[in-house]
Amino acid sequence: MKKVYGSAAEALDGLLFDGMFIASGGFGLCGLPELLLQAIKDAGTKDLTFASNNAGVDDFGIGILLQTKQVKKMISSYVGENAEFMRQYLSGELELEFNPQGTLAERLRSGGCGIPGFYTKTGVGTVIADGKEHKDFPTGPGGEDETYILETGLFADLAVVKAWKADATGNLVFRKTARNFNPPAAMSGKICVVEVEEIVPTGSLDPDHIHLPGIYVHRIIQGDHEKRIEQRTVRSA
């Protein structure tokens, strides 16, 4: 099965539709699938729901889709440095479902593993727990009951992620901090499209160094990436 495509637009051909649910990798500006997000913008697909830790900044990452009002809802942990994200949320133009970061990562991973739900203590007693099932389990230090809330797995129509290297079968290696939300986002998509810096010959990746097996990956592109720095801090000479 062919997995390597010539461009982001080609790799997304036939996959996009209005109202779809997309899981996107990245954290801040690190490991963003910038080429695929630009192609989604260019396609004009609208009423999108995104599961992503944050939305990049105003003119980069999912921020470019917020500017064009193509996003209906964000499932995120952090508004971050994106002023347009904040403005749309506070004005009621954008739906926002806040998730603790670990909960969001586990919801994505669970979707990829076919797990419809799981219990966690994170968020108990806060607005995060409002409207969710509560259940007690004997997990305290002395075996006493502690309260957990039920969180659901996320099953996305499409996952868009950024990796460092791939082979032609879709085995992926992420570089350092870019191995953030990308693996669980990739797992959660019914279809996963990946952009990478380098495609290497099949068999050249050490099996022990593969972070995500190709079984999760359907389409791959290679491209050039901007690699922005979100907050540059320097010392005087």
C-alpha positions as a Python dict, from the first residue, in 0.01 Angstrom:
ca = {
    (1, 'M'): (0, 0, 0),
    (2, 'K'): (138, 339, -100),
    (3, 'K'): (200, 565, 198),
    (4, 'V'): (439, 830, 64),
    (5, 'Y'): (275, 1130, -107),
    (6, 'G'): (424, 1429, -286),
    (7, 'S'): (260, 1715, -94),
    (8, 'A'): (35, 1795, 199),
    (9, 'A'): (-259, 1869, -32),
    (10, 'E'): (-211, 1536, -210),
    (11, 'A'): (-187, 1347, 120),
    (12, 'L'): (-513, 1501, 245),
    (13, 'D'): (-699, 1451, -83),
    (14, 'G'): (-1031, 1275, -23),
    (15, 'L'): (-1002, 1288, 357),
    (16, 'L'): (-1139, 1632, 449),
    (17, 'F'): (-1504, 1719, 507),
    (18, 'D'): (-1690, 1995, 689),
    (19, 'G'): (-1764, 1924, 1055),
    (20, 'M'): (-1491, 1663, 1097),
    (21, 'F'): (-1294, 1590, 1416),
    (22, 'I'): (-915, 1625, 1384),
    (23, 'A'): (-647, 1533, 1638),
    (24, 'S'): (-333, 1744, 1596),
    (25, 'G'): (8, 1684, 1751),
    (26, 'G'): (243, 1944, 1893),
    (27, 'F'): (297, 2143, 2210),
    (28, 'G'): (333, 2518, 2191),
    (29, 'L'): (525, 2558, 1864),
    (30, 'C'): (720, 2234, 1900),
    (31, 'G'): (631, 1942, 1675),
    (32, 'L'): (346, 2114, 1492),
    (33, 'P'): (222, 1959, 1164),
    (34, 'E'): (248, 2303, 1003),
    (35, 'L'): (236, 2189, 639),
    (36, 'L'): (-76, 1978, 689),
    (37, 'L'): (-251, 2254, 884),
    (38, 'Q'): (-174, 2499, 602),
    (39, 'A'): (-321, 2252, 352),
    (40, 'I'): (-639, 2222, 562),
    (41, 'K'): (-664, 2602, 560),
    (42, 'D'): (-613, 2613, 184),
    (43, 'A'): (-883, 2347, 135),
    (44, 'G'): (-1135, 2570, 315),
    (45, 'T'): (-1273, 2286, 530),
    (46, 'K'): (-1489, 2440, 803),
    (47, 'D'): (-1681, 2368, 1127),
    (48, 'L'): (-1382, 2169, 1250),
    (49, 'T'): (-1330, 2026, 1597),
    (50, 'F'): (-965, 1998, 1699),
    (51, 'A'): (-815, 1799, 1985),
    (52, 'S'): (-476, 1958, 2050),
    (53, 'N'): (-287, 2070, 2358),
    (54, 'N'): (-313, 2429, 2236),
    (55, 'A'): (-365, 2619, 1911),
    (56, 'G'): (-14, 2745, 1838),
    (57, 'V'): (4, 3124, 1802),
    (58, 'D'): (-206, 3364, 1596),
    (59, 'D'): (-23, 3308, 1267),
    (60, 'F'): (116, 2958, 1311),
    (61, 'G'): (-25, 2612, 1379),
    (62, 'I'): (-402, 2585, 1435),
    (63, 'G'): (-395, 2962, 1484),
    (64, 'I'): (-412, 3011, 1107),
    (65, 'L'): (-740, 2816, 1102),
    (66, 'L'): (-880, 3025, 1386),
    (67, 'Q'): (-804, 3338, 1184),
    (68, 'T'): (-1018, 3210, 897),
    (69, 'K'): (-1298, 3092, 1132),
    (70, 'Q'): (-1265, 2731, 1013),
    (71, 'V'): (-1259, 2592, 1372),
    (72, 'K'): (-1584, 2541, 1562),
    (73, 'K'): (-1448, 2374, 1878),
    (74, 'M'): (-1116, 2317, 2054),
    (75, 'I'): (-1049, 2032, 2299),
    (76, 'S'): (-735, 2167, 2467),
    (77, 'S'): (-534, 2214, 2784),
    (78, 'Y'): (-397, 2560, 2721),
    (79, 'V'): (-496, 2879, 2542),
    (80, 'G'): (-129, 2981, 2544),
    (81, 'E'): (8, 3274, 2347),
    (82, 'N'): (-277, 3280, 2098),
    (83, 'A'): (-466, 3608, 2136),
    (84, 'E'): (-723, 3514, 1870),
    (85, 'F'): (-796, 3185, 2050),
    (86, 'M'): (-863, 3380, 2369),
    (87, 'R'): (-1071, 3643, 2192),
    (88, 'Q'): (-1295, 3392, 2014),
    (89, 'Y'): (-1348, 3190, 2333),
    (90, 'L'): (-1433, 3491, 2550),
    (91, 'S'): (-1668, 3632, 2285),
    (92, 'G'): (-1854, 3301, 2250),
    (93, 'E'): (-1745, 3247, 1890),
    (94, 'L'): (-1553, 2929, 1971),
    (95, 'E'): (-1645, 2628, 2183),
    (96, 'L'): (-1373, 2518, 2423),
    (97, 'E'): (-1352, 2196, 2623),
    (98, 'F'): (-1068, 2231, 2873),
    (99, 'N'): (-878, 1913, 2965),
    (100, 'P'): (-588, 1863, 3206),
    (101, 'Q'): (-284, 1780, 2992),
    (102, 'G'): (-241, 1426, 3121),
    (103, 'T'): (-612, 1358, 3078),
    (104, 'L'): (-604, 1487, 2720),
    (105, 'A'): (-302, 1272, 2635),
    (106, 'E'): (-469, 965, 2784),
    (107, 'R'): (-798, 1035, 2605),
    (108, 'L'): (-609, 1039, 2275),
    (109, 'R'): (-410, 726, 2360),
    (110, 'S'): (-724, 547, 2477),
    (111, 'G'): (-897, 622, 2149),
    (112, 'G'): (-603, 469, 1966),
    (113, 'C'): (-624, 157, 2182),
    (114, 'G'): (-1000, 119, 2141),
    (115, 'I'): (-1070, 211, 2503),
    (116, 'P'): (-1399, 404, 2528),
    (117, 'G'): (-1340, 542, 2877),
    (118, 'F'): (-1124, 542, 3190),
    (119, 'Y'): (-1138, 670, 3547),
    (120, 'T'): (-899, 933, 3684),
    (121, 'K'): (-866, 1136, 4004),
    (122, 'T'): (-752, 1440, 3809),
    (123, 'G'): (-1020, 1707, 3819),
    (124, 'V'): (-1227, 1564, 4104),
    (125, 'G'): (-1382, 1849, 4301),
    (126, 'T'): (-1331, 2104, 4022),
    (127, 'V'): (-1537, 2228, 3725),
    (128, 'I'): (-1359, 1961, 3517),
    (129, 'A'): (-1573, 1701, 3697),
    (130, 'D'): (-1906, 1873, 3634),
    (131, 'G'): (-2153, 1644, 3459),
    (132, 'K'): (-1921, 1343, 3462),
    (133, 'E'): (-1979, 1009, 3626),
    (134, 'H'): (-1818, 976, 3971),
    (135, 'K'): (-1716, 639, 4112),
    (136, 'D'): (-1537, 534, 4431),
    (137, 'F'): (-1252, 280, 4428),
    (138, 'P'): (-1058, 141, 4729),
    (139, 'T'): (-726, 298, 4627),
    (140, 'G'): (-640, 505, 4936),
    (141, 'P'): (-326, 435, 5145),
    (142, 'G'): (-530, 226, 5388),
    (143, 'G'): (-760, 79, 5128),
    (144, 'E'): (-1026, 344, 5181),
    (145, 'D'): (-1240, 462, 4894),
    (146, 'E'): (-1128, 751, 4676),
    (147, 'T'): (-1339, 926, 4415),
    (148, 'Y'): (-1260, 912, 4044),
    (149, 'I'): (-1431, 1062, 3740),
    (150, 'L'): (-1501, 896, 3408),
    (151, 'E'): (-1327, 1041, 3103),
    (152, 'T'): (-1398, 923, 2749),
    (153, 'G'): (-1150, 818, 2482),
    (154, 'L'): (-1114, 1041, 2177),
    (155, 'F'): (-1176, 884, 1836),
    (156, 'A'): (-1078, 1135, 1566),
    (157, 'D'): (-1174, 1123, 1199),
    (158, 'L'): (-822, 1235, 1110),
    (159, 'A'): (-488, 1275, 1288),
    (160, 'V'): (-223, 1517, 1160),
    (161, 'V'): (120, 1487, 1321),
    (162, 'K'): (483, 1586, 1278),
    (163, 'A'): (773, 1342, 1312),
    (164, 'W'): (1147, 1362, 1253),
    (165, 'K'): (1202, 1050, 1044),
    (166, 'A'): (986, 787, 879),
    (167, 'D'): (1045, 491, 656),
    (168, 'A'): (817, 410, 365),
    (169, 'T'): (603, 178, 581),
    (170, 'G'): (525, 459, 828),
    (171, 'N'): (747, 368, 1122),
    (172, 'L'): (814, 699, 1301),
    (173, 'V'): (1092, 853, 1508),
    (174, 'F'): (1028, 1180, 1692),
    (175, 'R'): (1308, 1416, 1792),
    (176, 'K'): (1337, 1513, 2158),
    (177, 'T'): (1055, 1743, 2280),
    (178, 'A'): (860, 1699, 1956),
    (179, 'R'): (770, 1360, 2096),
    (180, 'N'): (493, 1528, 2294),
    (181, 'F'): (129, 1489, 2191),
    (182, 'N'): (222, 1354, 1848),
    (183, 'P'): (222, 978, 1928),
    (184, 'P'): (-116, 974, 2111),
    (185, 'A'): (-270, 1207, 1851),
    (186, 'A'): (-151, 976, 1573),
    (187, 'M'): (-301, 676, 1749),
    (188, 'S'): (-643, 836, 1791),
    (189, 'G'): (-713, 903, 1422),
    (190, 'K'): (-907, 667, 1201),
    (191, 'I'): (-670, 799, 933),
    (192, 'C'): (-327, 935, 1028),
    (193, 'V'): (-130, 1167, 799),
    (194, 'V'): (228, 1250, 898),
    (195, 'E'): (475, 1512, 782),
    (196, 'V'): (844, 1439, 841),
    (197, 'E'): (1181, 1597, 788),
    (198, 'E'): (1331, 1286, 631),
    (199, 'I'): (1210, 962, 476),
    (200, 'V'): (1470, 689, 514),
    (201, 'P'): (1496, 349, 345),
    (202, 'T'): (1278, 77, 492),
    (203, 'G'): (1480, -134, 732),
    (204, 'S'): (1727, 141, 819),
    (205, 'L'): (1556, 238, 1147),
    (206, 'D'): (1665, 46, 1455),
    (207, 'P'): (1349, -131, 1577),
    (208, 'D'): (1434, -31, 1934),
    (209, 'H'): (1438, 337, 1833),
    (210, 'I'): (1095, 345, 1664),
    (211, 'H'): (853, 553, 1871),
    (212, 'L'): (536, 474, 1676),
    (213, 'P'): (490, 171, 1451),
    (214, 'G'): (370, 213, 1095),
    (215, 'I'): (43, 30, 1164),
    (216, 'Y'): (-97, 364, 1284),
    (217, 'V'): (23, 565, 982),
    (218, 'H'): (-162, 583, 650),
    (219, 'R'): (3, 869, 457),
    (220, 'I'): (341, 1045, 478),
    (221, 'I'): (492, 1356, 327),
    (222, 'Q'): (842, 1500, 353),
    (223, 'G'): (887, 1876, 373),
    (224, 'D'): (1080, 2176, 497),
    (225, 'H'): (983, 2315, 838),
    (226, 'E'): (1014, 2658, 993),
    (227, 'K'): (1091, 2551, 1355),
    (228, 'R'): (990, 2871, 1530),
    (229, 'I'): (1082, 2958, 1888),
    (230, 'E'): (780, 3067, 2091),
    (231, 'Q'): (962, 3267, 2360),
    (232, 'R'): (1324, 3358, 2287),
    (233, 'T'): (1518, 3439, 2606),
    (234, 'V'): (1877, 3563, 2583),
    (235, 'R'): (2134, 3708, 2820),
    (236, 'S'): (2331, 4022, 2763),
    (237, 'A'): (2686, 3958, 2640),
}
